[in-house]
mmCIF file of C-alpha atoms and ligand atoms in Angstrom:
data_model
loop_
_atom_site.group_PDB
_atom_site.id
_atom_site.type_symbol
_atom_site.label_atom_id
_atom_site.label_comp_id
_atom_site.label_asym_id
_atom_site.label_seq_id
_atom_site.Cartn_x
_atom_site.Cartn_y
_atom_site.Cartn_z
ATOM 1 C CA MET C 1 -0.002 0.002 0.149
ATOM 2 C CA LYS C 2 1.431 3.383 -1.118
ATOM 3 C CA GLN C 3 0.995 6.800 0.448
ATOM 4 C CA ASP C 4 1.025 10.514 -0.992
ATOM 5 C CA PRO C 5 2.681 12.973 1.501
ATOM 6 C CA ARG C 6 -0.081 15.248 0.411
ATOM 7 C CA PHE C 7 -3.076 12.918 1.711
ATOM 8 C CA PRO C 8 -2.499 11.454 4.965
ATOM 9 C CA ASN C 9 -5.777 9.417 4.736
ATOM 10 C CA LEU C 10 -5.462 8.131 1.036
ATOM 11 C CA PHE C 11 -4.116 4.724 0.637
ATOM 12 C CA ILE C 12 -2.890 3.657 -2.853
ATOM 13 C CA THR C 13 -3.311 -0.280 -3.585
ATOM 14 C CA ASP C 14 -0.188 -0.625 -5.798
ATOM 15 C CA HIS C 15 -0.340 -4.432 -5.993
ATOM 16 C CA PRO C 16 0.995 -5.596 -9.501
ATOM 17 C CA LEU C 17 -2.244 -7.440 -10.150
ATOM 18 C CA ILE C 18 -4.406 -4.302 -9.407
ATOM 19 C CA GLN C 19 -2.291 -1.949 -11.492
ATOM 20 C CA HIS C 20 -1.743 -4.466 -14.509
ATOM 21 C CA LYS C 21 -5.669 -4.794 -14.675
ATOM 22 C CA LEU C 22 -6.383 -1.231 -14.117
ATOM 23 C CA SER C 23 -3.867 -0.430 -17.226
ATOM 24 C CA HIS C 24 -6.091 -2.811 -19.366
ATOM 25 C CA MET C 25 -9.462 -0.985 -18.200
ATOM 26 C CA ARG C 26 -7.997 2.394 -19.065
ATOM 27 C CA GLU C 27 -7.327 1.368 -22.596
ATOM 28 C CA HIS C 28 -9.755 2.801 -25.122
ATOM 29 C CA ASP C 29 -10.663 -0.352 -26.839
ATOM 30 C CA THR C 30 -11.215 -2.338 -23.983
ATOM 31 C CA SER C 31 -14.994 -3.970 -24.404
ATOM 32 C CA THR C 32 -17.746 -3.228 -21.899
ATOM 33 C CA ARG C 33 -17.803 -7.139 -21.026
ATOM 34 C CA THR C 34 -14.065 -7.122 -20.210
ATOM 35 C CA PHE C 35 -14.023 -3.595 -18.566
ATOM 36 C CA ARG C 36 -16.821 -4.959 -16.174
ATOM 37 C CA GLU C 37 -14.974 -8.180 -15.509
ATOM 38 C CA LEU C 38 -11.794 -6.409 -14.558
ATOM 39 C CA LEU C 39 -13.446 -4.081 -12.421
ATOM 40 C CA LYS C 40 -14.925 -6.606 -10.502
ATOM 41 C CA GLU C 41 -11.592 -8.761 -10.346
ATOM 42 C CA ILE C 42 -9.814 -5.320 -8.973
ATOM 43 C CA THR C 43 -12.421 -4.632 -6.398
ATOM 44 C CA LEU C 44 -12.065 -8.166 -5.108
ATOM 45 C CA LEU C 45 -8.470 -7.933 -4.704
ATOM 46 C CA MET C 46 -8.644 -4.357 -3.158
ATOM 47 C CA GLY C 47 -11.380 -5.701 -0.931
ATOM 48 C CA TYR C 48 -9.095 -7.931 0.555
ATOM 49 C CA GLU C 49 -6.503 -5.184 1.478
ATOM 50 C CA ILE C 50 -9.006 -2.850 2.953
ATOM 51 C CA THR C 51 -10.763 -5.217 5.178
ATOM 52 C CA ARG C 52 -7.221 -6.054 6.791
ATOM 53 C CA ASP C 53 -8.035 -3.895 9.735
ATOM 54 C CA LEU C 54 -11.446 -5.237 10.366
ATOM 55 C CA PRO C 55 -11.741 -5.815 14.338
ATOM 56 C CA LEU C 56 -11.903 -9.470 15.400
ATOM 57 C CA THR C 57 -13.477 -10.989 18.351
ATOM 58 C CA THR C 58 -13.752 -14.708 19.251
ATOM 59 C CA ARG C 59 -16.502 -17.349 19.387
ATOM 60 C CA GLU C 60 -16.507 -20.707 20.928
ATOM 61 C CA ILE C 61 -16.519 -23.475 18.388
ATOM 62 C CA LYS C 62 -16.203 -27.253 18.306
ATOM 63 C CA THR C 63 -13.660 -28.839 16.270
ATOM 64 C CA PRO C 64 -13.574 -32.317 15.769
ATOM 65 C CA LEU C 65 -10.992 -32.579 18.611
ATOM 66 C CA MET C 66 -11.770 -29.856 20.888
ATOM 67 C CA THR C 67 -13.252 -26.484 21.754
ATOM 68 C CA ILE C 68 -11.526 -23.287 20.992
ATOM 69 C CA ASP C 69 -12.114 -19.803 20.950
ATOM 70 C CA ALA C 70 -11.680 -19.293 17.235
ATOM 71 C CA PRO C 71 -11.380 -15.715 15.449
ATOM 72 C CA VAL C 72 -14.410 -14.182 13.823
ATOM 73 C CA ILE C 73 -15.285 -10.388 12.742
ATOM 74 C CA ALA C 74 -16.641 -8.454 15.346
ATOM 75 C CA GLY C 75 -19.817 -6.404 15.083
ATOM 76 C CA LYS C 76 -22.658 -6.239 12.831
ATOM 77 C CA LYS C 77 -22.741 -7.558 9.173
ATOM 78 C CA LEU C 78 -20.656 -5.067 6.948
ATOM 79 C CA ALA C 79 -22.848 -2.671 4.585
ATOM 80 C CA ILE C 80 -21.586 -2.209 0.948
ATOM 81 C CA VAL C 81 -23.003 1.017 -0.531
ATOM 82 C CA PRO C 82 -22.469 1.820 -4.047
ATOM 83 C CA ILE C 83 -23.106 5.386 -5.438
ATOM 84 C CA LEU C 84 -25.043 4.760 -8.517
ATOM 85 C CA ARG C 85 -24.591 4.184 -11.147
ATOM 86 C CA ALA C 86 -20.863 3.200 -11.490
ATOM 87 C CA GLY C 87 -20.403 1.938 -7.808
ATOM 88 C CA ILE C 88 -22.398 -1.005 -8.900
ATOM 89 C CA GLY C 89 -19.669 -2.317 -10.879
ATOM 90 C CA MET C 90 -17.610 -2.335 -7.584
ATOM 91 C CA SER C 91 -20.217 -3.702 -5.381
ATOM 92 C CA ASP C 92 -20.402 -6.958 -7.143
ATOM 93 C CA GLY C 93 -16.920 -7.645 -6.663
ATOM 94 C CA LEU C 94 -17.191 -7.157 -2.946
ATOM 95 C CA LEU C 95 -20.088 -9.184 -2.395
ATOM 96 C CA ASN C 96 -17.969 -12.012 -3.752
ATOM 97 C CA LEU C 97 -15.539 -11.452 -0.535
ATOM 98 C CA VAL C 98 -18.298 -10.853 1.984
ATOM 99 C CA PRO C 99 -21.549 -12.566 0.613
ATOM 100 C CA SER C 100 -23.700 -11.832 3.755
ATOM 101 C CA ALA C 101 -23.024 -8.231 3.783
ATOM 102 C CA ARG C 102 -25.860 -5.744 3.776
ATOM 103 C CA VAL C 103 -26.322 -3.575 0.559
ATOM 104 C CA GLY C 104 -27.430 -0.001 0.651
ATOM 105 C CA HIS C 105 -27.538 2.469 -2.363
ATOM 106 C CA ILE C 106 -26.892 6.167 -2.838
ATOM 107 C CA GLY C 107 -28.167 7.392 -6.220
ATOM 108 C CA VAL C 108 -26.351 10.638 -7.409
ATOM 109 C CA TYR C 109 -25.555 11.878 -10.775
ATOM 110 C CA ARG C 110 -23.131 14.515 -11.639
ATOM 111 C CA ASP C 111 -24.914 17.671 -13.231
ATOM 112 C CA PRO C 112 -22.862 18.204 -16.352
ATOM 113 C CA ALA C 113 -23.142 21.957 -16.265
ATOM 114 C CA THR C 114 -22.442 22.631 -12.361
ATOM 115 C CA HIS C 115 -20.548 19.048 -11.752
ATOM 116 C CA ARG C 116 -22.609 19.129 -8.628
ATOM 117 C CA PRO C 117 -24.300 15.753 -7.352
ATOM 118 C CA VAL C 118 -28.094 15.428 -7.572
ATOM 119 C CA GLU C 119 -29.686 12.988 -5.497
ATOM 120 C CA TYR C 120 -32.424 10.724 -6.729
ATOM 121 C CA LEU C 121 -32.316 7.627 -4.389
ATOM 122 C CA VAL C 122 -31.141 6.596 -0.949
ATOM 123 C CA ARG C 123 -31.662 3.357 0.630
ATOM 124 C CA LEU C 124 -29.561 2.408 3.524
ATOM 125 C CA PRO C 125 -29.557 -0.539 6.127
ATOM 126 C CA ASP C 126 -29.640 -0.005 9.830
ATOM 127 C CA THR C 127 -27.002 2.320 10.439
ATOM 128 C CA THR C 128 -25.814 1.690 14.330
ATOM 129 C CA ASP C 129 -22.690 -0.149 14.997
ATOM 130 C CA ARG C 130 -21.851 -1.085 11.432
ATOM 131 C CA ILE C 131 -19.025 -0.672 8.780
ATOM 132 C CA PHE C 132 -19.842 0.749 5.747
ATOM 133 C CA ILE C 133 -17.749 0.538 2.531
ATOM 134 C CA LEU C 134 -18.817 3.273 0.018
ATOM 135 C CA CYS C 135 -17.715 2.506 -3.340
ATOM 136 C CA ASP C 136 -17.365 4.461 -6.553
ATOM 137 C CA PRO C 137 -14.794 3.961 -9.228
ATOM 138 C CA MET C 138 -14.113 7.745 -10.025
ATOM 139 C CA VAL C 139 -13.295 10.562 -7.520
ATOM 140 C CA ALA C 140 -13.105 13.636 -9.966
ATOM 141 C CA THR C 141 -14.009 16.748 -8.195
ATOM 142 C CA GLY C 142 -14.691 14.899 -5.152
ATOM 143 C CA ASN C 143 -18.303 16.234 -4.746
ATOM 144 C CA SER C 144 -20.115 12.931 -5.160
ATOM 145 C CA ALA C 145 -17.872 11.272 -2.645
ATOM 146 C CA VAL C 146 -18.076 14.064 -0.065
ATOM 147 C CA TYR C 147 -22.081 13.998 -0.520
ATOM 148 C CA ALA C 148 -22.418 10.267 -0.214
ATOM 149 C CA VAL C 149 -20.296 10.324 3.153
ATOM 150 C CA ASP C 150 -22.506 13.419 4.199
ATOM 151 C CA VAL C 151 -25.606 11.057 3.596
ATOM 152 C CA LEU C 152 -24.196 8.570 5.884
ATOM 153 C CA LYS C 153 -23.031 10.974 8.553
ATOM 154 C CA LYS C 154 -26.531 12.620 8.664
ATOM 155 C CA ARG C 155 -27.976 9.079 9.748
ATOM 156 C CA GLY C 156 -25.412 8.630 12.476
ATOM 157 C CA VAL C 157 -22.657 6.915 10.695
ATOM 158 C CA SER C 158 -19.210 8.005 12.329
ATOM 159 C CA ASP C 159 -15.794 8.601 10.388
ATOM 160 C CA GLU C 160 -14.270 5.531 11.798
ATOM 161 C CA GLN C 161 -17.351 3.410 10.547
ATOM 162 C CA ILE C 162 -16.864 4.491 6.776
ATOM 163 C CA ILE C 163 -14.395 3.380 4.256
ATOM 164 C CA PHE C 164 -14.284 4.782 0.986
ATOM 165 C CA LEU C 165 -13.085 2.560 -1.877
ATOM 166 C CA ALA C 166 -12.429 4.165 -5.518
ATOM 167 C CA LEU C 167 -10.548 2.878 -8.609
ATOM 168 C CA VAL C 168 -9.095 6.131 -9.983
ATOM 169 C CA ALA C 169 -8.896 9.659 -8.365
ATOM 170 C CA ALA C 170 -7.840 12.992 -9.072
ATOM 171 C CA PRO C 171 -5.722 15.128 -6.677
ATOM 172 C CA GLU C 172 -8.295 17.888 -6.854
ATOM 173 C CA GLY C 173 -11.052 15.467 -5.767
ATOM 174 C CA VAL C 174 -9.060 13.886 -2.928
ATOM 175 C CA THR C 175 -8.396 17.462 -1.646
ATOM 176 C CA VAL C 176 -11.915 18.478 -1.560
ATOM 177 C CA PHE C 177 -12.739 14.945 0.177
ATOM 178 C CA GLN C 178 -9.980 15.141 2.725
ATOM 179 C CA ASP C 179 -10.998 18.853 3.420
ATOM 180 C CA ALA C 180 -14.760 17.918 4.017
ATOM 181 C CA HIS C 181 -13.836 14.510 5.779
ATOM 182 C CA PRO C 182 -10.543 14.500 7.136
ATOM 183 C CA ASN C 183 -10.850 11.331 9.188
ATOM 184 C CA VAL C 184 -12.626 9.109 6.744
ATOM 185 C CA LYS C 185 -10.172 6.651 5.043
ATOM 186 C CA MET C 186 -10.053 6.620 1.092
ATOM 187 C CA PHE C 187 -8.598 3.762 -0.884
ATOM 188 C CA THR C 188 -7.969 4.113 -4.308
ATOM 189 C CA ALA C 189 -5.763 1.895 -7.260
ATOM 190 C CA ALA C 190 -4.521 5.144 -8.695
ATOM 191 C CA LEU C 191 -3.941 8.843 -8.065
ATOM 192 C CA ASP C 192 -3.918 10.366 -11.632
ATOM 193 C CA SER C 193 -2.606 13.580 -12.868
ATOM 194 C CA HIS C 194 -5.427 16.301 -12.892
ATOM 195 C CA LEU C 195 -8.980 17.056 -14.138
ATOM 196 C CA ASN C 196 -9.532 18.359 -17.491
ATOM 197 C CA ASP C 197 -11.875 21.465 -18.347
ATOM 198 C CA HIS C 198 -14.987 19.050 -18.245
ATOM 199 C CA ALA C 199 -13.829 17.835 -14.761
ATOM 200 C CA TYR C 200 -12.892 14.373 -16.397
ATOM 201 C CA ILE C 201 -9.860 12.530 -14.712
ATOM 202 C CA VAL C 202 -6.754 12.579 -16.878
ATOM 203 C CA PRO C 203 -5.397 10.190 -17.880
ATOM 204 C CA GLY C 204 -8.613 8.313 -16.412
ATOM 205 C CA LEU C 205 -10.455 5.885 -18.033
ATOM 206 C CA GLY C 206 -13.290 7.920 -19.527
ATOM 207 C CA ASP C 207 -17.033 7.690 -18.197
ATOM 208 C CA ALA C 208 -16.890 4.818 -15.883
ATOM 209 C CA GLY C 209 -20.599 4.496 -15.868
ATOM 210 C CA ASP C 210 -20.809 4.441 -19.646
ATOM 211 C CA ARG C 211 -18.028 1.892 -19.878
ATOM 212 C CA ILE C 212 -19.599 -0.436 -17.320
ATOM 213 C CA PHE C 213 -23.049 -0.477 -18.987
ATOM 214 C CA GLY C 214 -22.180 0.144 -22.243
ATOM 215 C CA THR C 215 -24.230 3.575 -22.562
ATOM 216 C CA LYS C 216 -23.185 6.574 -24.166
HETATM 217 O O1 PRP L 1 -16.045 13.362 -8.255
HETATM 218 P P1 PRP L 1 -17.130 13.673 -9.084
HETATM 219 O O2 PRP L 1 -16.845 15.299 -9.923
HETATM 220 O O3 PRP L 1 -18.260 14.108 -8.366
HETATM 221 O O4 PRP L 1 -17.433 12.937 -10.222
HETATM 222 C C1 PRP L 1 -17.534 11.516 -9.972
HETATM 223 C C2 PRP L 1 -18.841 10.699 -10.032
HETATM 224 O O5 PRP L 1 -19.075 10.767 -11.708
HETATM 225 C C3 PRP L 1 -19.684 9.336 -12.032
HETATM 226 O O6 PRP L 1 -20.755 9.365 -11.865
HETATM 227 P P2 PRP L 1 -21.822 10.001 -12.835
HETATM 228 O O7 PRP L 1 -22.380 11.134 -12.128
HETATM 229 O O8 PRP L 1 -21.286 10.121 -14.109
HETATM 230 O O9 PRP L 1 -23.155 9.063 -12.786
HETATM 231 P P3 PRP L 1 -23.062 7.823 -13.200
HETATM 232 O O10 PRP L 1 -22.408 6.733 -12.360
HETATM 233 O O11 PRP L 1 -24.530 7.244 -13.071
HETATM 234 O O12 PRP L 1 -22.773 7.339 -14.736
HETATM 235 C C4 PRP L 1 -18.746 8.754 -10.902
HETATM 236 O O13 PRP L 1 -19.150 7.319 -10.985
HETATM 237 C C5 PRP L 1 -18.896 9.485 -9.846
HETATM 238 O O14 PRP L 1 -20.167 9.152 -9.079
HETATM 239 O O1 URA L 2 -13.318 10.979 -15.472
HETATM 240 C C1 URA L 2 -14.332 10.916 -15.087
HETATM 241 C C2 URA L 2 -14.924 11.806 -13.935
HETATM 242 C C3 URA L 2 -16.312 11.738 -13.647
HETATM 243 N N1 URA L 2 -16.924 10.378 -13.780
HETATM 244 C C4 URA L 2 -16.211 9.682 -14.664
HETATM 245 O O2 URA L 2 -16.939 8.634 -15.006
HETATM 246 N N2 URA L 2 -14.924 9.792 -15.112
#
């Protein structure tokens, strides 16, 4: 896991398999099917990394030979919350890793003129004492990510209960995010160069939602 001195709560998953798969995703000619499969595979690998610090407790179990206090994940079941639409491409991978997780949805789209998020749906599981993994492949201006964390916090979720999982982030967006939510950890596979005049990430991978779902 790599860090950038500018962003104390940003963690870059630099595993070679993740980086290799991401490079293929970025390519202009990669098909919708391959793009979607790679995103799922990357999310599974990233999911393994980001759940490394989940708290453990013990439960008494009987093996065929004896009774032991065996390690199990503490607390309520995890909640996975994709930011629609593109986040769905990541929640599929996470659910492979944690099949019993609860799933919430936060629907926001980015207004093309203002680049501000517009909410159209929020459905969440019970928020007390639960760890939430918010996922969205792209953090461009950072406004959608900030908005989604605001939604959780308004329902009583604390900074420590939230993990933000991205695929590609722009420095501008991470700055906005860490100014708004300095104590929320964000994980990304890449920290790219900058935003262009249309607030698209450069070099980026284009419009993630369109590439996942084959829309234009
Ligand atoms: O950091 P920001 O500037 O807010 O941009 C990032 C947002 O833009 C994309 O979604 P989009 O609004 O295109 O919606 P979609 O997922 O439905 O395609 C992306 O999936 C993020 O949610
Ligand atoms: O580069 C970008 C910026 C916002 N949303 C995307 O899907 N890609």
